[in-house]
PDB file of C-alpha atoms in Angstrom:
ATOM      1  CA  MET A 120      20.819 -32.715  38.863  1.00 49.00           C
ATOM      2  CA  SER A 121      19.089 -36.354  36.853  1.00 54.00           C
ATOM      3  CA  SER A 122      17.941 -35.022  33.022  1.00 55.00           C
ATOM      4  CA  SER A 123      14.313 -35.518  34.208  1.00 56.00           C
ATOM      5  CA  ALA A 124      14.786 -32.756  36.932  1.00 56.00           C
ATOM      6  CA  THR A 125      16.011 -30.730  34.849  1.00 56.00           C
ATOM      7  CA  HIS A 126      13.280 -31.092  32.154  1.00 57.00           C
ATOM      8  CA  HIS A 127       9.986 -30.512  34.620  1.00 57.00           C
ATOM      9  CA  SER A 128      12.285 -27.445  35.811  1.00 58.00           C
ATOM     10  CA  LEU A 129      12.424 -26.187  31.960  1.00 59.00           C
ATOM     11  CA  HIS A 130       8.751 -26.568  32.541  1.00 63.00           C
ATOM     12  CA  SER A 131       7.818 -25.658  35.031  1.00 75.00           C
ATOM     13  CA  PRO A 132       4.747 -23.220  35.483  1.00 76.00           C
ATOM     14  CA  LEU A 133       6.802 -20.145  36.401  1.00 78.00           C
ATOM     15  CA  VAL A 134       9.582 -20.324  33.491  1.00 79.00           C
ATOM     16  CA  LYS A 135       6.542 -20.826  31.310  1.00 80.00           C
ATOM     17  CA  ARG A 136       5.583 -17.357  32.661  1.00 83.00           C
ATOM     18  CA  MET A 137       8.590 -16.085  32.660  1.00 84.00           C
ATOM     19  CA  GLY A 138       9.090 -16.862  28.396  1.00 83.00           C
ATOM     20  CA  THR A 139       5.631 -15.364  28.494  1.00 87.00           C
ATOM     21  CA  TRP A 140       6.824 -11.857  29.662  1.00 90.00           C
ATOM     22  CA  LEU A 141       9.159 -12.199  27.622  1.00 91.00           C
ATOM     23  CA  ALA A 142       8.228 -12.354  24.815  1.00 90.00           C
ATOM     24  CA  TRP A 143       5.638  -9.725  25.973  1.00 91.00           C
ATOM     25  CA  ILE A 144       7.979  -6.932  26.148  1.00 92.00           C
ATOM     26  CA  VAL A 145      10.127  -7.888  23.106  1.00 92.00           C
ATOM     27  CA  LEU A 146       6.543  -7.396  21.151  1.00 91.00           C
ATOM     28  CA  ALA A 147       5.929  -4.231  23.164  1.00 91.00           C
ATOM     29  CA  GLY A 148       9.391  -2.951  22.339  1.00 91.00           C
ATOM     30  CA  LEU A 149       8.900  -3.522  18.702  1.00 91.00           C
ATOM     31  CA  ALA A 150       5.517  -2.274  18.944  1.00 89.00           C
ATOM     32  CA  VAL A 151       6.873   0.996  19.977  1.00 87.00           C
ATOM     33  CA  THR A 152       9.322   1.475  17.797  1.00 89.00           C
ATOM     34  CA  MET A 153       6.075   1.302  15.089  1.00 88.00           C
ATOM     35  CA  LEU A 154       4.281   3.551  16.290  1.00 90.00           C
ATOM     36  CA  TYR A 155       6.718   6.394  17.830  1.00 89.00           C
ATOM     37  CA  PRO A 156       7.271   7.741  13.589  1.00 89.00           C
ATOM     38  CA  LEU A 157       3.292   7.969  13.466  1.00 90.00           C
ATOM     39  CA  LEU A 158       2.877   9.535  17.348  1.00 90.00           C
ATOM     40  CA  TRP A 159       5.963  11.990  15.725  1.00 89.00           C
ATOM     41  CA  MET A 160       4.120  12.599  12.634  1.00 90.00           C
ATOM     42  CA  LEU A 161       0.432  13.275  14.405  1.00 92.00           C
ATOM     43  CA  GLY A 162       2.619  15.031  17.204  1.00 90.00           C
ATOM     44  CA  THR A 163       4.601  17.493  14.553  1.00 90.00           C
ATOM     45  CA  SER A 164       0.943  17.777  12.519  1.00 91.00           C
ATOM     46  CA  VAL A 165      -0.451  20.453  15.541  1.00 91.00           C
ATOM     47  CA  LYS A 166       2.989  21.785  16.330  1.00 89.00           C
ATOM     48  CA  THR A 167       3.193  25.778  14.995  1.00 88.00           C
ATOM     49  CA  THR A 168       6.182  27.552  13.183  1.00 85.00           C
ATOM     50  CA  ASP A 169       5.790  31.008  14.301  1.00 85.00           C
ATOM     51  CA  PRO A 170       7.825  32.273  16.289  1.00 83.00           C
ATOM     52  CA  SER A 171       5.333  34.210  18.249  1.00 85.00           C
ATOM     53  CA  LEU A 172       3.357  31.627  19.328  1.00 85.00           C
ATOM     54  CA  ILE A 173       6.558  29.537  20.053  1.00 83.00           C
ATOM     55  CA  ALA A 174       7.850  32.971  22.609  1.00 81.00           C
ATOM     56  CA  ILE A 175       3.760  31.883  23.770  1.00 83.00           C
ATOM     57  CA  GLU A 176       3.109  28.673  24.017  1.00 82.00           C
ATOM     58  CA  GLY A 177       6.797  27.520  25.283  1.00 79.00           C
ATOM     59  CA  PRO A 178       9.456  25.948  22.797  1.00 78.00           C
ATOM     60  CA  SER A 179       6.966  22.874  23.047  1.00 79.00           C
ATOM     61  CA  SER A 180       4.959  24.156  20.153  1.00 81.00           C
ATOM     62  CA  SER A 181       8.254  24.199  17.998  1.00 82.00           C
ATOM     63  CA  VAL A 182       8.924  20.994  15.897  1.00 80.00           C
ATOM     64  CA  PHE A 183      12.509  21.697  16.231  1.00 75.00           C
ATOM     65  CA  PRO A 184      14.536  22.100  19.130  1.00 65.00           C
ATOM     66  CA  ALA A 185      16.388  26.070  19.120  1.00 61.00           C
ATOM     67  CA  GLU A 186      19.741  24.222  20.860  1.00 60.00           C
ATOM     68  CA  PRO A 187      21.536  20.831  19.746  1.00 59.00           C
ATOM     69  CA  GLY A 188      21.141  18.357  22.603  1.00 56.00           C
ATOM     70  CA  VAL A 189      17.115  19.498  23.405  1.00 55.00           C
ATOM     71  CA  VAL A 190      15.057  16.591  23.838  1.00 57.00           C
ATOM     72  CA  LYS A 191      11.900  18.532  22.348  1.00 67.00           C
ATOM     73  CA  ASN A 192       8.383  16.959  23.455  1.00 78.00           C
ATOM     74  CA  LEU A 193       6.512  14.321  21.423  1.00 82.00           C
ATOM     75  CA  PHE A 194       3.544  16.723  21.604  1.00 86.00           C
ATOM     76  CA  PRO A 195       3.317  20.292  22.262  1.00 87.00           C
ATOM     77  CA  ARG A 196       1.422  22.266  25.298  1.00 86.00           C
ATOM     78  CA  VAL A 197      -1.432  24.002  23.031  1.00 87.00           C
ATOM     79  CA  TRP A 198      -3.229  21.581  20.173  1.00 91.00           C
ATOM     80  CA  HIS A 199      -3.102  23.842  16.252  1.00 91.00           C
ATOM     81  CA  TRP A 200      -5.655  21.614  15.495  1.00 92.00           C
ATOM     82  CA  GLU A 201      -6.085  24.056  12.193  1.00 92.00           C
ATOM     83  CA  ASN A 202      -3.360  23.360  10.983  1.00 92.00           C
ATOM     84  CA  TYR A 203      -5.621  20.500   9.083  1.00 94.00           C
ATOM     85  CA  LEU A 204      -8.103  23.875   8.032  1.00 93.00           C
ATOM     86  CA  GLU A 205      -4.595  24.788   6.596  1.00 92.00           C
ATOM     87  CA  VAL A 206      -3.700  21.968   4.189  1.00 92.00           C
ATOM     88  CA  PHE A 207      -6.723  22.396   2.435  1.00 93.00           C
ATOM     89  CA  ARG A 208      -6.499  26.484   1.787  1.00 91.00           C
ATOM     90  CA  GLN A 209      -2.549  26.763   0.669  1.00 90.00           C
ATOM     91  CA  VAL A 210      -2.948  23.849  -1.590  1.00 90.00           C
ATOM     92  CA  PRO A 211      -5.736  21.908  -4.056  1.00 93.00           C
ATOM     93  CA  PHE A 212      -6.134  19.157  -0.988  1.00 92.00           C
ATOM     94  CA  ALA A 213      -9.270  17.383  -2.068  1.00 93.00           C
ATOM     95  CA  ARG A 214      -8.457  17.054  -5.995  1.00 94.00           C
ATOM     96  CA  TYR A 215      -4.620  15.830  -4.943  1.00 94.00           C
ATOM     97  CA  PHE A 216      -7.332  13.086  -3.212  1.00 93.00           C
ATOM     98  CA  PHE A 217     -10.073  12.488  -5.743  1.00 95.00           C
ATOM     99  CA  ASN A 218      -6.993  11.940  -8.061  1.00 95.00           C
ATOM    100  CA  SER A 219      -5.379   9.550  -6.003  1.00 94.00           C
ATOM    101  CA  LEU A 220      -8.727   7.653  -5.122  1.00 94.00           C
ATOM    102  CA  PHE A 221      -9.493   7.435  -8.994  1.00 95.00           C
ATOM    103  CA  VAL A 222      -6.015   6.581  -9.349  1.00 96.00           C
ATOM    104  CA  SER A 223      -6.166   4.021  -7.529  1.00 95.00           C
ATOM    105  CA  LEU A 224     -10.131   2.395  -7.866  1.00 95.00           C
ATOM    106  CA  ALA A 225      -9.274   2.114 -11.979  1.00 96.00           C
ATOM    107  CA  VAL A 226      -5.492   0.910 -11.232  1.00 96.00           C
ATOM    108  CA  THR A 227      -6.844  -1.377  -9.046  1.00 95.00           C
ATOM    109  CA  ILE A 228     -10.072  -2.896 -11.423  1.00 96.00           C
ATOM    110  CA  GLY A 229      -7.260  -3.277 -14.253  1.00 95.00           C
ATOM    111  CA  GLN A 230      -5.004  -5.123 -12.429  1.00 95.00           C
ATOM    112  CA  VAL A 231      -7.901  -7.430 -11.193  1.00 95.00           C
ATOM    113  CA  VAL A 232      -9.445  -7.922 -14.491  1.00 95.00           C
ATOM    114  CA  THR A 233      -6.277  -7.992 -16.556  1.00 95.00           C
ATOM    115  CA  SER A 234      -4.492 -10.201 -14.138  1.00 94.00           C
ATOM    116  CA  SER A 235      -7.103 -13.246 -13.378  1.00 94.00           C
ATOM    117  CA  MET A 236      -7.856 -13.586 -16.992  1.00 94.00           C
ATOM    118  CA  ALA A 237      -4.100 -14.351 -18.191  1.00 94.00           C
ATOM    119  CA  ALA A 238      -3.892 -16.302 -14.237  1.00 93.00           C
ATOM    120  CA  TYR A 239      -6.600 -18.645 -15.521  1.00 93.00           C
ATOM    121  CA  ALA A 240      -4.964 -19.164 -18.901  1.00 93.00           C
ATOM    122  CA  PHE A 241      -1.686 -19.931 -17.675  1.00 92.00           C
ATOM    123  CA  SER A 242      -3.402 -22.323 -14.822  1.00 90.00           C
ATOM    124  CA  ARG A 243      -6.288 -23.896 -17.188  1.00 87.00           C
ATOM    125  CA  LEU A 244      -5.986 -23.381 -20.651  1.00 89.00           C
ATOM    126  CA  GLN A 245      -4.140 -25.832 -22.356  1.00 88.00           C
ATOM    127  CA  PHE A 246      -1.872 -23.890 -25.280  1.00 88.00           C
ATOM    128  CA  ARG A 247       1.061 -24.672 -27.144  1.00 90.00           C
ATOM    129  CA  GLY A 248       4.633 -22.541 -25.235  1.00 89.00           C
ATOM    130  CA  ARG A 249       1.771 -21.614 -21.981  1.00 90.00           C
ATOM    131  CA  ASP A 250       4.970 -22.705 -19.029  1.00 90.00           C
ATOM    132  CA  VAL A 251       7.354 -20.733 -20.946  1.00 92.00           C
ATOM    133  CA  LEU A 252       5.631 -18.064 -21.972  1.00 91.00           C
ATOM    134  CA  PHE A 253       4.810 -18.104 -18.749  1.00 90.00           C
ATOM    135  CA  PHE A 254       8.623 -18.029 -17.123  1.00 90.00           C
ATOM    136  CA  PHE A 255       8.920 -15.290 -19.383  1.00 90.00           C
ATOM    137  CA  TYR A 256       6.180 -13.453 -18.305  1.00 87.00           C
ATOM    138  CA  LEU A 257       6.937 -14.348 -14.300  1.00 87.00           C
ATOM    139  CA  ALA A 258      10.931 -13.479 -15.129  1.00 89.00           C
ATOM    140  CA  THR A 259       9.779  -9.721 -15.522  1.00 87.00           C
ATOM    141  CA  LEU A 260       9.339  -9.620 -11.608  1.00 85.00           C
ATOM    142  CA  MET A 261      13.563  -9.529 -11.131  1.00 86.00           C
ATOM    143  CA  VAL A 262      12.814  -6.001 -12.897  1.00 84.00           C
ATOM    144  CA  PRO A 263      12.401  -2.842 -11.232  1.00 84.00           C
ATOM    145  CA  ALA A 264      10.365  -0.475 -12.283  1.00 81.00           C
ATOM    146  CA  THR A 265      12.740   2.316 -12.192  1.00 83.00           C
ATOM    147  CA  VAL A 266      14.117   0.772 -15.059  1.00 86.00           C
ATOM    148  CA  THR A 267      10.819   0.581 -16.584  1.00 86.00           C
ATOM    149  CA  LEU A 268       9.832   4.303 -15.525  1.00 87.00           C
ATOM    150  CA  ILE A 269      12.388   6.074 -19.009  1.00 88.00           C
ATOM    151  CA  PRO A 270      10.893   3.929 -21.065  1.00 89.00           C
ATOM    152  CA  THR A 271       7.689   3.816 -20.486  1.00 90.00           C
ATOM    153  CA  PHE A 272       8.018   7.483 -20.866  1.00 90.00           C
ATOM    154  CA  ILE A 273       9.585   8.000 -23.800  1.00 92.00           C
ATOM    155  CA  LEU A 274       6.988   5.898 -25.289  1.00 91.00           C
ATOM    156  CA  LEU A 275       4.268   8.360 -23.780  1.00 91.00           C
ATOM    157  CA  SER A 276       5.542  11.366 -24.534  1.00 90.00           C
ATOM    158  CA  GLY A 277       5.968  10.281 -28.453  1.00 91.00           C
ATOM    159  CA  ILE A 278       2.019   9.452 -28.763  1.00 90.00           C
ATOM    160  CA  GLY A 279       1.345  12.196 -26.692  1.00 89.00           C
ATOM    161  CA  LEU A 280      -0.348  11.129 -23.628  1.00 88.00           C
ATOM    162  CA  ILE A 281       2.360  12.673 -20.618  1.00 89.00           C
ATOM    163  CA  ASP A 282       0.430  14.421 -18.471  1.00 90.00           C
ATOM    164  CA  THR A 283      -2.942  12.790 -18.413  1.00 92.00           C
ATOM    165  CA  TYR A 284      -4.725  10.411 -16.701  1.00 93.00           C
ATOM    166  CA  PHE A 285      -4.259   7.858 -19.115  1.00 93.00           C
ATOM    167  CA  ALA A 286      -0.008   8.645 -18.075  1.00 92.00           C
ATOM    168  CA  LEU A 287      -0.874   7.326 -14.727  1.00 92.00           C
ATOM    169  CA  ILE A 288      -3.234   4.268 -15.182  1.00 94.00           C
ATOM    170  CA  VAL A 289      -2.788   2.045 -18.384  1.00 92.00           C
ATOM    171  CA  PRO A 290       0.953   1.292 -17.948  1.00 90.00           C
ATOM    172  CA  SER A 291       0.045   0.754 -14.001  1.00 91.00           C
ATOM    173  CA  ILE A 292      -3.312  -2.385 -14.324  1.00 92.00           C
ATOM    174  CA  PHE A 293      -0.778  -4.868 -16.219  1.00 90.00           C
ATOM    175  CA  THR A 294       1.173  -6.892 -13.353  1.00 89.00           C
ATOM    176  CA  ALA A 295       2.902  -9.950 -13.378  1.00 90.00           C
ATOM    177  CA  TYR A 296       2.797 -10.325  -9.164  1.00 89.00           C
ATOM    178  CA  GLY A 297      -0.776 -10.189  -9.833  1.00 90.00           C
ATOM    179  CA  THR A 298      -0.584 -13.108 -12.661  1.00 92.00           C
ATOM    180  CA  PHE A 299       1.814 -15.143 -10.636  1.00 91.00           C
ATOM    181  CA  MET A 300      -0.642 -14.844  -7.531  1.00 89.00           C
ATOM    182  CA  LEU A 301      -3.999 -15.416  -9.118  1.00 91.00           C
ATOM    183  CA  ARG A 302      -2.620 -18.857 -10.767  1.00 91.00           C
ATOM    184  CA  GLN A 303      -0.809 -20.263  -7.964  1.00 88.00           C
ATOM    185  CA  PHE A 304      -5.077 -19.627  -6.227  1.00 88.00           C
ATOM    186  CA  PHE A 305      -6.822 -21.712  -9.948  1.00 90.00           C
ATOM    187  CA  LEU A 306      -4.028 -23.730  -9.746  1.00 89.00           C
ATOM    188  CA  GLY A 307      -6.150 -24.920  -6.211  1.00 86.00           C
ATOM    189  CA  LEU A 308      -9.294 -25.156  -8.042  1.00 85.00           C
ATOM    190  CA  PRO A 309     -11.394 -28.126  -8.092  1.00 85.00           C
ATOM    191  CA  THR A 310     -11.359 -30.107 -11.812  1.00 85.00           C
ATOM    192  CA  GLU A 311     -14.253 -32.100 -10.928  1.00 85.00           C
ATOM    193  CA  LEU A 312     -15.944 -28.315 -11.390  1.00 83.00           C
ATOM    194  CA  GLU A 313     -14.915 -27.623 -14.969  1.00 83.00           C
ATOM    195  CA  GLU A 314     -14.927 -30.764 -15.810  1.00 85.00           C
ATOM    196  CA  ALA A 315     -18.334 -30.838 -15.528  1.00 87.00           C
ATOM    197  CA  ALA A 316     -19.069 -27.263 -16.796  1.00 86.00           C
ATOM    198  CA  ILE A 317     -17.753 -28.826 -19.738  1.00 87.00           C
ATOM    199  CA  LEU A 318     -19.778 -31.657 -20.286  1.00 87.00           C
ATOM    200  CA  ASP A 319     -22.596 -29.260 -20.009  1.00 85.00           C
ATOM    201  CA  GLY A 320     -21.618 -27.395 -22.616  1.00 85.00           C
ATOM    202  CA  CYS A 321     -19.719 -24.306 -21.357  1.00 86.00           C
ATOM    203  CA  GLY A 322     -16.735 -23.544 -23.283  1.00 88.00           C
ATOM    204  CA  PRO A 323     -13.523 -21.680 -21.803  1.00 88.00           C
ATOM    205  CA  VAL A 324     -15.355 -17.615 -21.281  1.00 90.00           C
ATOM    206  CA  ARG A 325     -18.108 -19.232 -19.714  1.00 90.00           C
ATOM    207  CA  ILE A 326     -16.314 -21.072 -17.134  1.00 90.00           C
ATOM    208  CA  TYR A 327     -14.080 -18.201 -16.272  1.00 91.00           C
ATOM    209  CA  PHE A 328     -17.002 -15.886 -15.160  1.00 90.00           C
ATOM    210  CA  LYS A 329     -19.813 -18.799 -14.082  1.00 88.00           C
ATOM    211  CA  ILE A 330     -16.805 -21.065 -12.281  1.00 87.00           C
ATOM    212  CA  VAL A 331     -13.517 -20.251 -12.124  1.00 89.00           C
ATOM    213  CA  LEU A 332     -14.379 -15.893 -10.630  1.00 90.00           C
ATOM    214  CA  PRO A 333     -17.028 -16.697  -8.040  1.00 89.00           C
ATOM    215  CA  LEU A 334     -14.632 -19.306  -6.210  1.00 87.00           C
ATOM    216  CA  SER A 335     -12.351 -17.115  -5.994  1.00 87.00           C
ATOM    217  CA  GLY A 336     -13.759 -14.231  -4.381  1.00 85.00           C
ATOM    218  CA  PRO A 337     -10.579 -13.574  -1.333  1.00 84.00           C
ATOM    219  CA  ALA A 338      -7.513 -14.629  -4.080  1.00 87.00           C
ATOM    220  CA  LEU A 339      -9.153 -11.483  -6.189  1.00 90.00           C
ATOM    221  CA  ALA A 340      -9.404  -9.215  -2.507  1.00 87.00           C
ATOM    222  CA  ALA A 341      -6.292  -9.611  -1.628  1.00 87.00           C
ATOM    223  CA  LEU A 342      -5.034  -8.574  -5.536  1.00 90.00           C
ATOM    224  CA  GLY A 343      -7.677  -5.644  -5.290  1.00 90.00           C
ATOM    225  CA  ILE A 344      -5.895  -4.279  -1.633  1.00 88.00           C
ATOM    226  CA  PHE A 345      -2.820  -4.424  -2.972  1.00 88.00           C
ATOM    227  CA  SER A 346      -3.115  -3.409  -5.794  1.00 92.00           C
ATOM    228  CA  PHE A 347      -4.854  -0.081  -4.147  1.00 92.00           C
ATOM    229  CA  LEU A 348      -2.109   0.148  -1.525  1.00 89.00           C
ATOM    230  CA  GLY A 349       0.877   0.485  -4.199  1.00 91.00           C
ATOM    231  CA  THR A 350      -1.154   2.712  -5.918  1.00 93.00           C
ATOM    232  CA  TRP A 351      -2.629   5.752  -3.451  1.00 92.00           C
ATOM    233  CA  GLN A 352       1.190   5.334  -1.822  1.00 89.00           C
ATOM    234  CA  ASN A 353       3.227   5.506  -5.643  1.00 90.00           C
ATOM    235  CA  LEU A 354       5.197   8.863  -6.086  1.00 90.00           C
ATOM    236  CA  LEU A 355       8.105   8.067  -9.016  1.00 89.00           C
ATOM    237  CA  GLY A 356       5.449   7.621 -11.395  1.00 90.00           C
ATOM    238  CA  PRO A 357       3.348  10.618 -10.849  1.00 91.00           C
ATOM    239  CA  LEU A 358       6.712  12.245 -10.298  1.00 90.00           C
ATOM    240  CA  VAL A 359       8.451  11.712 -13.454  1.00 90.00           C
ATOM    241  CA  LYS A 360       4.574  11.921 -15.921  1.00 90.00           C
ATOM    242  CA  ILE A 361       2.434  14.243 -14.435  1.00 89.00           C
ATOM    243  CA  ASN A 362       3.234  18.236 -14.539  1.00 87.00           C
ATOM    244  CA  ARG A 363      -0.126  19.629 -13.832  1.00 89.00           C
ATOM    245  CA  ASP A 364      -1.289  20.461 -10.531  1.00 86.00           C
ATOM    246  CA  ALA A 365      -4.733  19.409 -11.799  1.00 90.00           C
ATOM    247  CA  LEU A 366      -3.634  15.736 -12.232  1.00 92.00           C
ATOM    248  CA  LYS A 367      -1.783  15.605  -9.074  1.00 92.00           C
ATOM    249  CA  PRO A 368      -1.914  12.656  -6.762  1.00 93.00           C
ATOM    250  CA  LEU A 369      -1.528  12.797  -2.810  1.00 92.00           C
ATOM    251  CA  SER A 370       1.551  11.441  -3.120  1.00 90.00           C
ATOM    252  CA  LEU A 371       3.192  13.875  -5.645  1.00 90.00           C
ATOM    253  CA  GLY A 372       0.361  16.684  -3.798  1.00 90.00           C
ATOM    254  CA  LEU A 373       2.762  16.353  -0.546  1.00 90.00           C
ATOM    255  CA  LEU A 374       5.955  18.252  -2.151  1.00 89.00           C
ATOM    256  CA  ASP A 375       4.091  20.409  -2.087  1.00 88.00           C
ATOM    257  CA  PHE A 376       4.777  21.943   1.173  1.00 87.00           C
ATOM    258  CA  MET A 377       7.721  21.010   0.440  1.00 84.00           C
ATOM    259  CA  ASP A 378      10.651  23.411  -1.595  1.00 79.00           C
ATOM    260  CA  SER A 379      14.683  23.091  -2.043  1.00 72.00           C
ATOM    261  CA  TYR A 380      15.563  24.955   1.288  1.00 75.00           C
ATOM    262  CA  SER A 381      13.302  24.108   3.844  1.00 78.00           C
ATOM    263  CA  ALA A 382       9.282  22.798   4.898  1.00 83.00           C
ATOM    264  CA  ASN A 383       6.125  23.356   6.362  1.00 87.00           C
ATOM    265  CA  TRP A 384       6.785  19.995   8.161  1.00 90.00           C
ATOM    266  CA  PRO A 385       3.408  21.154  10.515  1.00 91.00           C
ATOM    267  CA  LEU A 386       1.055  21.429   7.299  1.00 92.00           C
ATOM    268  CA  LEU A 387       3.733  18.544   5.942  1.00 92.00           C
ATOM    269  CA  MET A 388       2.485  16.133   8.605  1.00 93.00           C
ATOM    270  CA  ALA A 389      -1.274  16.988   8.933  1.00 93.00           C
ATOM    271  CA  ALA A 390      -1.549  16.096   4.973  1.00 93.00           C
ATOM    272  CA  SER A 391       0.334  13.230   5.164  1.00 92.00           C
ATOM    273  CA  LEU A 392      -2.116  11.789   8.128  1.00 92.00           C
ATOM    274  CA  LEU A 393      -5.012  12.659   6.271  1.00 92.00           C
ATOM    275  CA  SER A 394      -3.404  10.858   3.019  1.00 91.00           C
ATOM    276  CA  ILE A 395      -3.135   7.848   4.692  1.00 90.00           C
ATOM    277  CA  LEU A 396      -6.282   7.688   6.616  1.00 89.00           C
ATOM    278  CA  PRO A 397      -8.018   5.513   3.711  1.00 88.00           C
ATOM    279  CA  VAL A 398      -4.565   2.569   3.282  1.00 85.00           C
ATOM    280  CA  VAL A 399      -4.701   2.182   7.137  1.00 85.00           C
ATOM    281  CA  PHE A 400      -9.303   2.043   6.620  1.00 85.00           C
ATOM    282  CA  ILE A 401      -8.274  -0.754   3.570  1.00 84.00           C
ATOM    283  CA  PHE A 402      -6.156  -2.309   6.473  1.00 79.00           C
ATOM    284  CA  LEU A 403      -8.128  -2.366   8.719  1.00 82.00           C
ATOM    285  CA  PHE A 404     -11.180  -4.024   7.079  1.00 80.00           C
ATOM    286  CA  GLY A 405      -9.170  -5.909   4.597  1.00 76.00           C
ATOM    287  CA  GLN A 406      -6.256  -7.174   7.510  1.00 75.00           C
ATOM    288  CA  LYS A 407      -7.852 -11.195   6.233  1.00 73.00           C
ATOM    289  CA  PHE A 408      -7.587 -11.062   2.621  1.00 72.00           C
ATOM    290  CA  PHE A 409      -4.376  -9.204   3.677  1.00 68.00           C
ATOM    291  CA  VAL A 410      -2.445 -11.722   4.973  1.00 70.00           C
ATOM    292  CA  ALA A 411      -3.590 -14.257   2.595  1.00 67.00           C
ATOM    293  CA  GLY A 412      -2.433 -12.670  -0.124  1.00 63.00           C
ATOM    294  CA  VAL A 413       0.625 -13.042   1.948  1.00 62.00           C
ATOM    295  CA  ARG A 414       0.566 -16.583   1.471  1.00 62.00           C
ATOM    296  CA  LEU A 415      -0.957 -17.082  -1.136  1.00 60.00           C
ATOM    297  CA  GLY A 416       2.436 -15.148  -2.996  1.00 54.00           C
ATOM    298  CA  GLY A 417       4.729 -16.680  -0.722  1.00 52.00           C
ATOM    299  CA  VAL A 418       4.102 -20.076   1.043  1.00 47.00           C
ATOM    300  CA  LYS A 419       2.289 -21.843  -2.494  1.00 47.00           C
ATOM    301  CA  GLY A 420       5.305 -19.890  -4.559  1.00 43.00           C
TER     302      GLY A 420
END
């Protein structure tokens, strides 16, 4: 077969169609692997741990198989929606939800404010040692958060702020990643606007509020989404800093459904699904900003 015939066969409609179907099959398989944990959570959240109910409704209502090697049904024959109400009866779930919302919003606002101000200084202002200072600031990204957890705890404990909202919010409102991401965006803003503002008598503060911030809506929104999601899911920080039930966020409150030897899996999964609803909502409505944020941090970096 000649080279031209081979080239023609590789670009025939049948080959293109087979390639498309193969891509769809691979993507569908990946989608199933991603969705299966969520489906397992949903199915488990409507099962029961009551042996008398399992005896009546059948083994599909049990979370785990009675015998090793037996594959359980993903969903039960009888769905126990009352588990979602039981979550609110057994723990102060509404209080945990409020704490997570309050702390996440406070940290998000704090990170947007501090990161935008630092990014403006590192990208638009001229001062001695700016690049060296930014290098060391950026180098803090190499330090894992777990390494700074104990020093932060000792510092907060020394000034008597452990077990307060302050301990959850203030140490988290400074982020080198947010500063880096916004700096990359600010560097792309046209300098002509800034020069025209200077000719009109504007100083750095007015330029920051009147020109830079209004032009940076997408980048600020992307950072806000990253900050909110990260704070909402944070477990290690609250686990070290918080003891009182009244201050627990959802990530820590979910542990109330577990003890040293067992867990109430239906209630734990019901509470987990309720806790991720705000995250899913924010991701669906802010998806374009989320993607833009990934592009800012990845491509321009």
